[in-house]
Amino acid sequence: MQGFSVLNIFLLILGGGVAGFINTLAGGGSFLTIPLLIFMGLPPTVANATNRIGVFMQSLTATRQLHNHGVFPVRFSLIVAIPAVLGSVLGTYGALVISDAAFKKYLAVFMVLMTLTTFLKPAAMLPRPEGKYSFRRWGLLWLLFFGIGLYGGFIQAGVGFLIIGAMVLTGYDLVAGSATKSFVIFLLTCVSLVIFWAGGKVQVVPGLALGCGSMLGAFIGSHVTVTKGNAFIQKFVVAMVILSAI
C-alpha cells in the first residue's frame, strides 16, 4: 500500500474540501484531486479509482442537504439516473482494463474536449420544455445521460459540467439542477466504486482523506447553492469552466 505522510493526508483533506465545494455548485473538482493523487505517487488508473471515494462521500452529502432544503426533484432525477448508471458500468470497465500510460493520454484529451463542450453549450440552442416532456425529449435526455454516465464511469472529472448542460433541456433552474447532478453522480459513483474495488484499484487511506474534506466542502456548497440562488451558480459555473480550461 502506498505510504502517506501526515502532510499528504492534510493536503488531501484540503484538496477534497475545495473539490467538494466546487463539485456541488458546478463541477470540475476532480481536475484538482486526480492530479493531486497522481502527484503523491499513485498510478493514474489507481488515482482515478481512489478519487471515487471522495466523490461518493461528497455527492451523498450534497444530495441529502439539498433534499432537506426542498430543492431536489426526486422523480425526475431517478428517471435520468437509470441511463447514467448503465453508461457508468461500461465506462468504468473501460477505465479498469486500460494501461496507466493510455489513461494519462485519455485524461488529457478528455479534459480538453469536455471543457470545450461546456463552452459550446449545444443544449442551450434548444427550446426549454413547457408542460409535459415529449417522447422525443425524453429520448434525447436518456441518450445524453447515458453518454454522461459513460464519461463519468471512465474519468469522472468534469461530469458535473455535462449534467448542468443537459439540464438545460429540462426546464429546471440551476438550483434544482445541482440537486439532480449530485444525485446522479452519487448513483453512478456507487456503481463505479464497486467495480473499481473488485478490480483492486482503490486505496482506502487517501480516498477517505479526500472524502472527509469533500463532505465538508459539499456541506458548505449545498448551503451556498440554496442561499445564493440561480444567478450566483450561473456565474460560478462560468468561472469554473474558465479555470478548468486554463
mmCIF file with all atom_site columns, N, CA and C in Angstrom, residues 58-115:
data_model
loop_
_atom_site.group_PDB
_atom_site.id
_atom_site.type_symbol
_atom_site.label_atom_id
_atom_site.label_alt_id
_atom_site.label_comp_id
_atom_site.label_asym_id
_atom_site.label_entity_id
_atom_site.label_seq_id
_atom_site.pdbx_PDB_ins_code
_atom_site.Cartn_x
_atom_site.Cartn_y
_atom_site.Cartn_z
_atom_site.occupancy
_atom_site.B_iso_or_equiv
_atom_site.pdbx_formal_charge
_atom_site.auth_seq_id
_atom_site.auth_comp_id
_atom_site.auth_asym_id
_atom_site.auth_atom_id
_atom_site.pdbx_PDB_model_num
ATOM 1   N N  . GLN A 1 58  ? -18.949 13.116 -1.053  1.00 0.00 ? 58  GLN A N  1
ATOM 2   C CA . GLN A 1 58  ? -19.418 14.488 -1.237  1.00 0.00 ? 58  GLN A CA 1
ATOM 3   C C  . GLN A 1 58  ? -20.783 14.520 -1.913  1.00 0.00 ? 58  GLN A C  1
ATOM 4   N N  . SER A 1 59  ? -21.017 13.646 -2.900  1.00 0.00 ? 59  SER A N  1
ATOM 5   C CA . SER A 1 59  ? -22.304 13.651 -3.597  1.00 0.00 ? 59  SER A CA 1
ATOM 6   C C  . SER A 1 59  ? -23.428 13.170 -2.686  1.00 0.00 ? 59  SER A C  1
ATOM 7   N N  . LEU A 1 60  ? -23.127 12.219 -1.805  1.00 0.00 ? 60  LEU A N  1
ATOM 8   C CA . LEU A 1 60  ? -24.119 11.777 -0.826  1.00 0.00 ? 60  LEU A CA 1
ATOM 9   C C  . LEU A 1 60  ? -24.486 12.930 0.120   1.00 0.00 ? 60  LEU A C  1
ATOM 10  N N  . THR A 1 61  ? -23.468 13.634 0.597   1.00 0.00 ? 61  THR A N  1
ATOM 11  C CA . THR A 1 61  ? -23.709 14.774 1.489   1.00 0.00 ? 61  THR A CA 1
ATOM 12  C C  . THR A 1 61  ? -24.504 15.868 0.799   1.00 0.00 ? 61  THR A C  1
ATOM 13  N N  . ALA A 1 62  ? -24.114 16.212 -0.425  1.00 0.00 ? 62  ALA A N  1
ATOM 14  C CA . ALA A 1 62  ? -24.796 17.284 -1.151  1.00 0.00 ? 62  ALA A CA 1
ATOM 15  C C  . ALA A 1 62  ? -26.249 16.918 -1.449  1.00 0.00 ? 62  ALA A C  1
ATOM 16  N N  . THR A 1 63  ? -26.479 15.675 -1.871  1.00 0.00 ? 63  THR A N  1
ATOM 17  C CA . THR A 1 63  ? -27.844 15.242 -2.182  1.00 0.00 ? 63  THR A CA 1
ATOM 18  C C  . THR A 1 63  ? -28.737 15.321 -0.954  1.00 0.00 ? 63  THR A C  1
ATOM 19  N N  . ARG A 1 64  ? -28.225 14.860 0.163   1.00 0.00 ? 64  ARG A N  1
ATOM 20  C CA . ARG A 1 64  ? -29.013 14.885 1.401   1.00 0.00 ? 64  ARG A CA 1
ATOM 21  C C  . ARG A 1 64  ? -29.321 16.321 1.831   1.00 0.00 ? 64  ARG A C  1
ATOM 22  N N  . GLN A 1 65  ? -28.331 17.190 1.753   1.00 0.00 ? 65  GLN A N  1
ATOM 23  C CA . GLN A 1 65  ? -28.538 18.574 2.172   1.00 0.00 ? 65  GLN A CA 1
ATOM 24  C C  . GLN A 1 65  ? -29.533 19.293 1.262   1.00 0.00 ? 65  GLN A C  1
ATOM 25  N N  . LEU A 1 66  ? -29.400 19.101 -0.040  1.00 0.00 ? 66  LEU A N  1
ATOM 26  C CA . LEU A 1 66  ? -30.300 19.767 -0.982  1.00 0.00 ? 66  LEU A CA 1
ATOM 27  C C  . LEU A 1 66  ? -31.723 19.209 -0.876  1.00 0.00 ? 66  LEU A C  1
ATOM 28  N N  . HIS A 1 67  ? -31.832 17.921 -0.571  1.00 0.00 ? 67  HIS A N  1
ATOM 29  C CA . HIS A 1 67  ? -33.150 17.335 -0.337  1.00 0.00 ? 67  HIS A CA 1
ATOM 30  C C  . HIS A 1 67  ? -33.787 17.946 0.900   1.00 0.00 ? 67  HIS A C  1
ATOM 31  N N  . ASN A 1 68  ? -33.001 18.137 1.939   1.00 0.00 ? 68  ASN A N  1
ATOM 32  C CA . ASN A 1 68  ? -33.516 18.753 3.171   1.00 0.00 ? 68  ASN A CA 1
ATOM 33  C C  . ASN A 1 68  ? -33.988 20.184 2.938   1.00 0.00 ? 68  ASN A C  1
ATOM 34  N N  . HIS A 1 69  ? -33.364 20.857 1.962   1.00 0.00 ? 69  HIS A N  1
ATOM 35  C CA . HIS A 1 69  ? -33.753 22.233 1.644   1.00 0.00 ? 69  HIS A CA 1
ATOM 36  C C  . HIS A 1 69  ? -34.962 22.281 0.707   1.00 0.00 ? 69  HIS A C  1
ATOM 37  N N  . GLY A 1 70  ? -35.437 21.110 0.250   1.00 0.00 ? 70  GLY A N  1
ATOM 38  C CA . GLY A 1 70  ? -36.636 21.055 -0.583  1.00 0.00 ? 70  GLY A CA 1
ATOM 39  C C  . GLY A 1 70  ? -36.443 21.458 -2.027  1.00 0.00 ? 70  GLY A C  1
ATOM 40  N N  . VAL A 1 71  ? -35.227 21.326 -2.558  1.00 0.00 ? 71  VAL A N  1
ATOM 41  C CA . VAL A 1 71  ? -34.971 21.733 -3.946  1.00 0.00 ? 71  VAL A CA 1
ATOM 42  C C  . VAL A 1 71  ? -34.596 20.552 -4.836  1.00 0.00 ? 71  VAL A C  1
ATOM 43  N N  . PHE A 1 72  ? -34.891 19.336 -4.375  1.00 0.00 ? 72  PHE A N  1
ATOM 44  C CA . PHE A 1 72  ? -34.461 18.131 -5.076  1.00 0.00 ? 72  PHE A CA 1
ATOM 45  C C  . PHE A 1 72  ? -35.638 17.509 -5.838  1.00 0.00 ? 72  PHE A C  1
ATOM 46  N N  . PRO A 1 73  ? -35.631 17.532 -7.196  1.00 0.00 ? 73  PRO A N  1
ATOM 47  C CA . PRO A 1 73  ? -36.692 16.893 -7.986  1.00 0.00 ? 73  PRO A CA 1
ATOM 48  C C  . PRO A 1 73  ? -36.485 15.369 -8.040  1.00 0.00 ? 73  PRO A C  1
ATOM 49  N N  . VAL A 1 74  ? -37.043 14.664 -7.086  1.00 0.00 ? 74  VAL A N  1
ATOM 50  C CA . VAL A 1 74  ? -36.726 13.251 -6.886  1.00 0.00 ? 74  VAL A CA 1
ATOM 51  C C  . VAL A 1 74  ? -37.126 12.394 -8.082  1.00 0.00 ? 74  VAL A C  1
ATOM 52  N N  . ARG A 1 75  ? -38.379 12.510 -8.529  1.00 0.00 ? 75  ARG A N  1
ATOM 53  C CA . ARG A 1 75  ? -38.868 11.636 -9.595  1.00 0.00 ? 75  ARG A CA 1
ATOM 54  C C  . ARG A 1 75  ? -38.055 11.814 -10.880 1.00 0.00 ? 75  ARG A C  1
ATOM 55  N N  . PHE A 1 76  ? -37.851 13.051 -11.289 1.00 0.00 ? 76  PHE A N  1
ATOM 56  C CA . PHE A 1 76  ? -37.080 13.313 -12.499 1.00 0.00 ? 76  PHE A CA 1
ATOM 57  C C  . PHE A 1 76  ? -35.662 12.772 -12.370 1.00 0.00 ? 76  PHE A C  1
ATOM 58  N N  . SER A 1 77  ? -35.045 12.990 -11.214 1.00 0.00 ? 77  SER A N  1
ATOM 59  C CA . SER A 1 77  ? -33.666 12.557 -11.003 1.00 0.00 ? 77  SER A CA 1
ATOM 60  C C  . SER A 1 77  ? -33.533 11.046 -11.083 1.00 0.00 ? 77  SER A C  1
ATOM 61  N N  . LEU A 1 78  ? -34.516 10.330 -10.557 1.00 0.00 ? 78  LEU A N  1
ATOM 62  C CA . LEU A 1 78  ? -34.500 8.866  -10.628 1.00 0.00 ? 78  LEU A CA 1
ATOM 63  C C  . LEU A 1 78  ? -34.588 8.380  -12.078 1.00 0.00 ? 78  LEU A C  1
ATOM 64  N N  . ILE A 1 79  ? -35.409 9.062  -12.870 1.00 0.00 ? 79  ILE A N  1
ATOM 65  C CA . ILE A 1 79  ? -35.596 8.642  -14.265 1.00 0.00 ? 79  ILE A CA 1
ATOM 66  C C  . ILE A 1 79  ? -34.310 8.814  -15.070 1.00 0.00 ? 79  ILE A C  1
ATOM 67  N N  . VAL A 1 80  ? -33.672 9.978  -14.965 1.00 0.00 ? 80  VAL A N  1
ATOM 68  C CA . VAL A 1 80  ? -32.465 10.210 -15.766 1.00 0.00 ? 80  VAL A CA 1
ATOM 69  C C  . VAL A 1 80  ? -31.251 9.480  -15.192 1.00 0.00 ? 80  VAL A C  1
ATOM 70  N N  . ALA A 1 81  ? -31.336 9.062  -13.924 1.00 0.00 ? 81  ALA A N  1
ATOM 71  C CA . ALA A 1 81  ? -30.218 8.319  -13.335 1.00 0.00 ? 81  ALA A CA 1
ATOM 72  C C  . ALA A 1 81  ? -30.082 6.924  -13.925 1.00 0.00 ? 81  ALA A C  1
ATOM 73  N N  . ILE A 1 82  ? -31.174 6.367  -14.439 1.00 0.00 ? 82  ILE A N  1
ATOM 74  C CA . ILE A 1 82  ? -31.137 5.000  -14.975 1.00 0.00 ? 82  ILE A CA 1
ATOM 75  C C  . ILE A 1 82  ? -30.152 4.877  -16.134 1.00 0.00 ? 82  ILE A C  1
ATOM 76  N N  . PRO A 1 83  ? -30.266 5.689  -17.212 1.00 0.00 ? 83  PRO A N  1
ATOM 77  C CA . PRO A 1 83  ? -29.279 5.571  -18.289 1.00 0.00 ? 83  PRO A CA 1
ATOM 78  C C  . PRO A 1 83  ? -27.872 5.963  -17.852 1.00 0.00 ? 83  PRO A C  1
ATOM 79  N N  . ALA A 1 84  ? -27.765 6.909  -16.889 1.00 0.00 ? 84  ALA A N  1
ATOM 80  C CA . ALA A 1 84  ? -26.440 7.315  -16.414 1.00 0.00 ? 84  ALA A CA 1
ATOM 81  C C  . ALA A 1 84  ? -25.732 6.154  -15.722 1.00 0.00 ? 84  ALA A C  1
ATOM 82  N N  . VAL A 1 85  ? -26.459 5.406  -14.922 1.00 0.00 ? 85  VAL A N  1
ATOM 83  C CA . VAL A 1 85  ? -25.876 4.254  -14.232 1.00 0.00 ? 85  VAL A CA 1
ATOM 84  C C  . VAL A 1 85  ? -25.468 3.173  -15.235 1.00 0.00 ? 85  VAL A C  1
ATOM 85  N N  . LEU A 1 86  ? -26.317 2.929  -16.232 1.00 0.00 ? 86  LEU A N  1
ATOM 86  C CA . LEU A 1 86  ? -25.986 1.938  -17.256 1.00 0.00 ? 86  LEU A CA 1
ATOM 87  C C  . LEU A 1 86  ? -24.716 2.337  -18.015 1.00 0.00 ? 86  LEU A C  1
ATOM 88  N N  . GLY A 1 87  ? -24.619 3.608  -18.347 1.00 0.00 ? 87  GLY A N  1
ATOM 89  C CA . GLY A 1 87  ? -23.427 4.087  -19.033 1.00 0.00 ? 87  GLY A CA 1
ATOM 90  C C  . GLY A 1 87  ? -22.186 3.993  -18.172 1.00 0.00 ? 87  GLY A C  1
ATOM 91  N N  . SER A 1 88  ? -22.338 4.223  -16.869 1.00 0.00 ? 88  SER A N  1
ATOM 92  C CA . SER A 1 88  ? -21.182 4.190  -15.968 1.00 0.00 ? 88  SER A CA 1
ATOM 93  C C  . SER A 1 88  ? -20.575 2.794  -15.862 1.00 0.00 ? 88  SER A C  1
ATOM 94  N N  . VAL A 1 89  ? -21.404 1.764  -16.029 1.00 0.00 ? 89  VAL A N  1
ATOM 95  C CA . VAL A 1 89  ? -20.885 0.390  -15.986 1.00 0.00 ? 89  VAL A CA 1
ATOM 96  C C  . VAL A 1 89  ? -19.880 0.173  -17.121 1.00 0.00 ? 89  VAL A C  1
ATOM 97  N N  . LEU A 1 90  ? -20.250 0.592  -18.324 1.00 0.00 ? 90  LEU A N  1
ATOM 98  C CA . LEU A 1 90  ? -19.355 0.446  -19.475 1.00 0.00 ? 90  LEU A CA 1
ATOM 99  C C  . LEU A 1 90  ? -18.124 1.331  -19.337 1.00 0.00 ? 90  LEU A C  1
ATOM 100 N N  . GLY A 1 91  ? -18.332 2.567  -18.902 1.00 0.00 ? 91  GLY A N  1
ATOM 101 C CA . GLY A 1 91  ? -17.215 3.490  -18.746 1.00 0.00 ? 91  GLY A CA 1
ATOM 102 C C  . GLY A 1 91  ? -16.213 3.022  -17.714 1.00 0.00 ? 91  GLY A C  1
ATOM 103 N N  . THR A 1 92  ? -16.710 2.517  -16.592 1.00 0.00 ? 92  THR A N  1
ATOM 104 C CA . THR A 1 92  ? -15.818 2.039  -15.532 1.00 0.00 ? 92  THR A CA 1
ATOM 105 C C  . THR A 1 92  ? -15.028 0.820  -15.983 1.00 0.00 ? 92  THR A C  1
ATOM 106 N N  . TYR A 1 93  ? -15.678 -0.077 -16.695 1.00 0.00 ? 93  TYR A N  1
ATOM 107 C CA . TYR A 1 93  ? -14.968 -1.253 -17.200 1.00 0.00 ? 93  TYR A CA 1
ATOM 108 C C  . TYR A 1 93  ? -13.849 -0.840 -18.138 1.00 0.00 ? 93  TYR A C  1
ATOM 109 N N  . GLY A 1 94  ? -14.113 0.168  -18.972 1.00 0.00 ? 94  GLY A N  1
ATOM 110 C CA . GLY A 1 94  ? -13.071 0.662  -19.870 1.00 0.00 ? 94  GLY A CA 1
ATOM 111 C C  . GLY A 1 94  ? -11.889 1.232  -19.108 1.00 0.00 ? 94  GLY A C  1
ATOM 112 N N  . ALA A 1 95  ? -12.164 1.983  -18.028 1.00 0.00 ? 95  ALA A N  1
ATOM 113 C CA . ALA A 1 95  ? -11.096 2.556  -17.215 1.00 0.00 ? 95  ALA A CA 1
ATOM 114 C C  . ALA A 1 95  ? -10.324 1.487  -16.464 1.00 0.00 ? 95  ALA A C  1
ATOM 115 N N  . LEU A 1 96  ? -10.975 0.354  -16.223 1.00 0.00 ? 96  LEU A N  1
ATOM 116 C CA . LEU A 1 96  ? -10.351 -0.719 -15.454 1.00 0.00 ? 96  LEU A CA 1
ATOM 117 C C  . LEU A 1 96  ? -9.361  -1.524 -16.275 1.00 0.00 ? 96  LEU A C  1
ATOM 118 N N  . VAL A 1 97  ? -9.612  -1.625 -17.567 1.00 0.00 ? 97  VAL A N  1
ATOM 119 C CA . VAL A 1 97  ? -8.801  -2.528 -18.393 1.00 0.00 ? 97  VAL A CA 1
ATOM 120 C C  . VAL A 1 97  ? -7.668  -1.822 -19.140 1.00 0.00 ? 97  VAL A C  1
ATOM 121 N N  . ILE A 1 98  ? -7.687  -0.485 -19.232 1.00 0.00 ? 98  ILE A N  1
ATOM 122 C CA . ILE A 1 98  ? -6.621  0.184  -19.967 1.00 0.00 ? 98  ILE A CA 1
ATOM 123 C C  . ILE A 1 98  ? -5.378  0.345  -19.098 1.00 0.00 ? 98  ILE A C  1
ATOM 124 N N  . SER A 1 99  ? -4.255  0.597  -19.737 1.00 0.00 ? 99  SER A N  1
ATOM 125 C CA . SER A 1 99  ? -2.994  0.766  -19.015 1.00 0.00 ? 99  SER A CA 1
ATOM 126 C C  . SER A 1 99  ? -2.891  2.171  -18.437 1.00 0.00 ? 99  SER A C  1
ATOM 127 N N  . ASP A 1 100 ? -1.934  2.350  -17.501 1.00 0.00 ? 100 ASP A N  1
ATOM 128 C CA . ASP A 1 100 ? -1.714  3.673  -16.908 1.00 0.00 ? 100 ASP A CA 1
ATOM 129 C C  . ASP A 1 100 ? -1.267  4.682  -17.961 1.00 0.00 ? 100 ASP A C  1
ATOM 130 N N  . ALA A 1 101 ? -0.403  4.240  -18.874 1.00 0.00 ? 101 ALA A N  1
ATOM 131 C CA . ALA A 1 101 ? 0.091   5.148  -19.913 1.00 0.00 ? 101 ALA A CA 1
ATOM 132 C C  . ALA A 1 101 ? -1.045  5.608  -20.816 1.00 0.00 ? 101 ALA A C  1
ATOM 133 N N  . ALA A 1 102 ? -1.920  4.681  -21.184 1.00 0.00 ? 102 ALA A N  1
ATOM 134 C CA . ALA A 1 102 ? -3.050  5.033  -22.040 1.00 0.00 ? 102 ALA A CA 1
ATOM 135 C C  . ALA A 1 102 ? -4.022  5.946  -21.304 1.00 0.00 ? 102 ALA A C  1
ATOM 136 N N  . PHE A 1 103 ? -4.228  5.686  -20.008 1.00 0.00 ? 103 PHE A N  1
ATOM 137 C CA . PHE A 1 103 ? -5.166  6.517  -19.249 1.00 0.00 ? 103 PHE A CA 1
ATOM 138 C C  . PHE A 1 103 ? -4.685  7.956  -19.177 1.00 0.00 ? 103 PHE A C  1
ATOM 139 N N  . LYS A 1 104 ? -3.364  8.166  -19.018 1.00 0.00 ? 104 LYS A N  1
ATOM 140 C CA . LYS A 1 104 ? -2.830  9.529  -18.990 1.00 0.00 ? 104 LYS A CA 1
ATOM 141 C C  . LYS A 1 104 ? -3.204  10.281 -20.263 1.00 0.00 ? 104 LYS A C  1
ATOM 142 N N  . LYS A 1 105 ? -3.075  9.602  -21.409 1.00 0.00 ? 105 LYS A N  1
ATOM 143 C CA . LYS A 1 105 ? -3.395  10.245 -22.681 1.00 0.00 ? 105 LYS A CA 1
ATOM 144 C C  . LYS A 1 105 ? -4.885  10.549 -22.780 1.00 0.00 ? 105 LYS A C  1
ATOM 145 N N  . TYR A 1 106 ? -5.705  9.573  -22.401 1.00 0.00 ? 106 TYR A N  1
ATOM 146 C CA . TYR A 1 106 ? -7.156  9.786  -22.441 1.00 0.00 ? 106 TYR A CA 1
ATOM 147 C C  . TYR A 1 106 ? -7.578  10.908 -21.512 1.00 0.00 ? 106 TYR A C  1
ATOM 148 N N  . LEU A 1 107 ? -6.966  10.964 -20.325 1.00 0.00 ? 107 LEU A N  1
ATOM 149 C CA . LEU A 1 107 ? -7.310  12.005 -19.359 1.00 0.00 ? 107 LEU A CA 1
ATOM 150 C C  . LEU A 1 107 ? -7.035  13.385 -19.945 1.00 0.00 ? 107 LEU A C  1
ATOM 151 N N  . ALA A 1 108 ? -5.860  13.548 -20.563 1.00 0.00 ? 108 ALA A N  1
ATOM 152 C CA . ALA A 1 108 ? -5.507  14.837 -21.146 1.00 0.00 ? 108 ALA A CA 1
ATOM 153 C C  . ALA A 1 108 ? -6.464  15.222 -22.269 1.00 0.00 ? 108 ALA A C  1
ATOM 154 N N  . VAL A 1 109 ? -6.770  14.261 -23.145 1.00 0.00 ? 109 VAL A N  1
ATOM 155 C CA . VAL A 1 109 ? -7.651  14.544 -24.287 1.00 0.00 ? 109 VAL A CA 1
ATOM 156 C C  . VAL A 1 109 ? -9.058  14.878 -23.829 1.00 0.00 ? 109 VAL A C  1
ATOM 157 N N  . PHE A 1 110 ? -9.604  14.073 -22.929 1.00 0.00 ? 110 PHE A N  1
ATOM 158 C CA . PHE A 1 110 ? -10.980 14.288 -22.491 1.00 0.00 ? 110 PHE A CA 1
ATOM 159 C C  . PHE A 1 110 ? -11.141 15.553 -21.657 1.00 0.00 ? 110 PHE A C  1
ATOM 160 N N  . MET A 1 111 ? -10.112 15.942 -20.924 1.00 0.00 ? 111 MET A N  1
ATOM 161 C CA . MET A 1 111 ? -10.189 17.191 -20.177 1.00 0.00 ? 111 MET A CA 1
ATOM 162 C C  . MET A 1 111 ? -10.354 18.368 -21.124 1.00 0.00 ? 111 MET A C  1
ATOM 163 N N  . VAL A 1 112 ? -9.612  18.342 -22.230 1.00 0.00 ? 112 VAL A N  1
ATOM 164 C CA . VAL A 1 112 ? -9.710  19.421 -23.223 1.00 0.00 ? 112 VAL A CA 1
ATOM 165 C C  . VAL A 1 112 ? -11.069 19.389 -23.921 1.00 0.00 ? 112 VAL A C  1
ATOM 166 N N  . LEU A 1 113 ? -11.479 18.194 -24.395 1.00 0.00 ? 113 LEU A N  1
ATOM 167 C CA . LEU A 1 113 ? -12.739 18.062 -25.115 1.00 0.00 ? 113 LEU A CA 1
ATOM 168 C C  . LEU A 1 113 ? -13.936 18.429 -24.237 1.00 0.00 ? 113 LEU A C  1
ATOM 169 N N  . MET A 1 114 ? -13.903 17.971 -22.981 1.00 0.00 ? 114 MET A N  1
ATOM 170 C CA . MET A 1 114 ? -15.007 18.251 -22.079 1.00 0.00 ? 114 MET A CA 1
ATOM 171 C C  . MET A 1 114 ? -15.133 19.742 -21.806 1.00 0.00 ? 114 MET A C  1
ATOM 172 N N  . THR A 1 115 ? -13.996 20.409 -21.627 1.00 0.00 ? 115 THR A N  1
ATOM 173 C CA . THR A 1 115 ? -14.013 21.843 -21.367 1.00 0.00 ? 115 THR A CA 1
ATOM 174 C C  . THR A 1 115 ? -14.536 22.609 -22.576 1.00 0.00 ? 115 THR A C  1
#
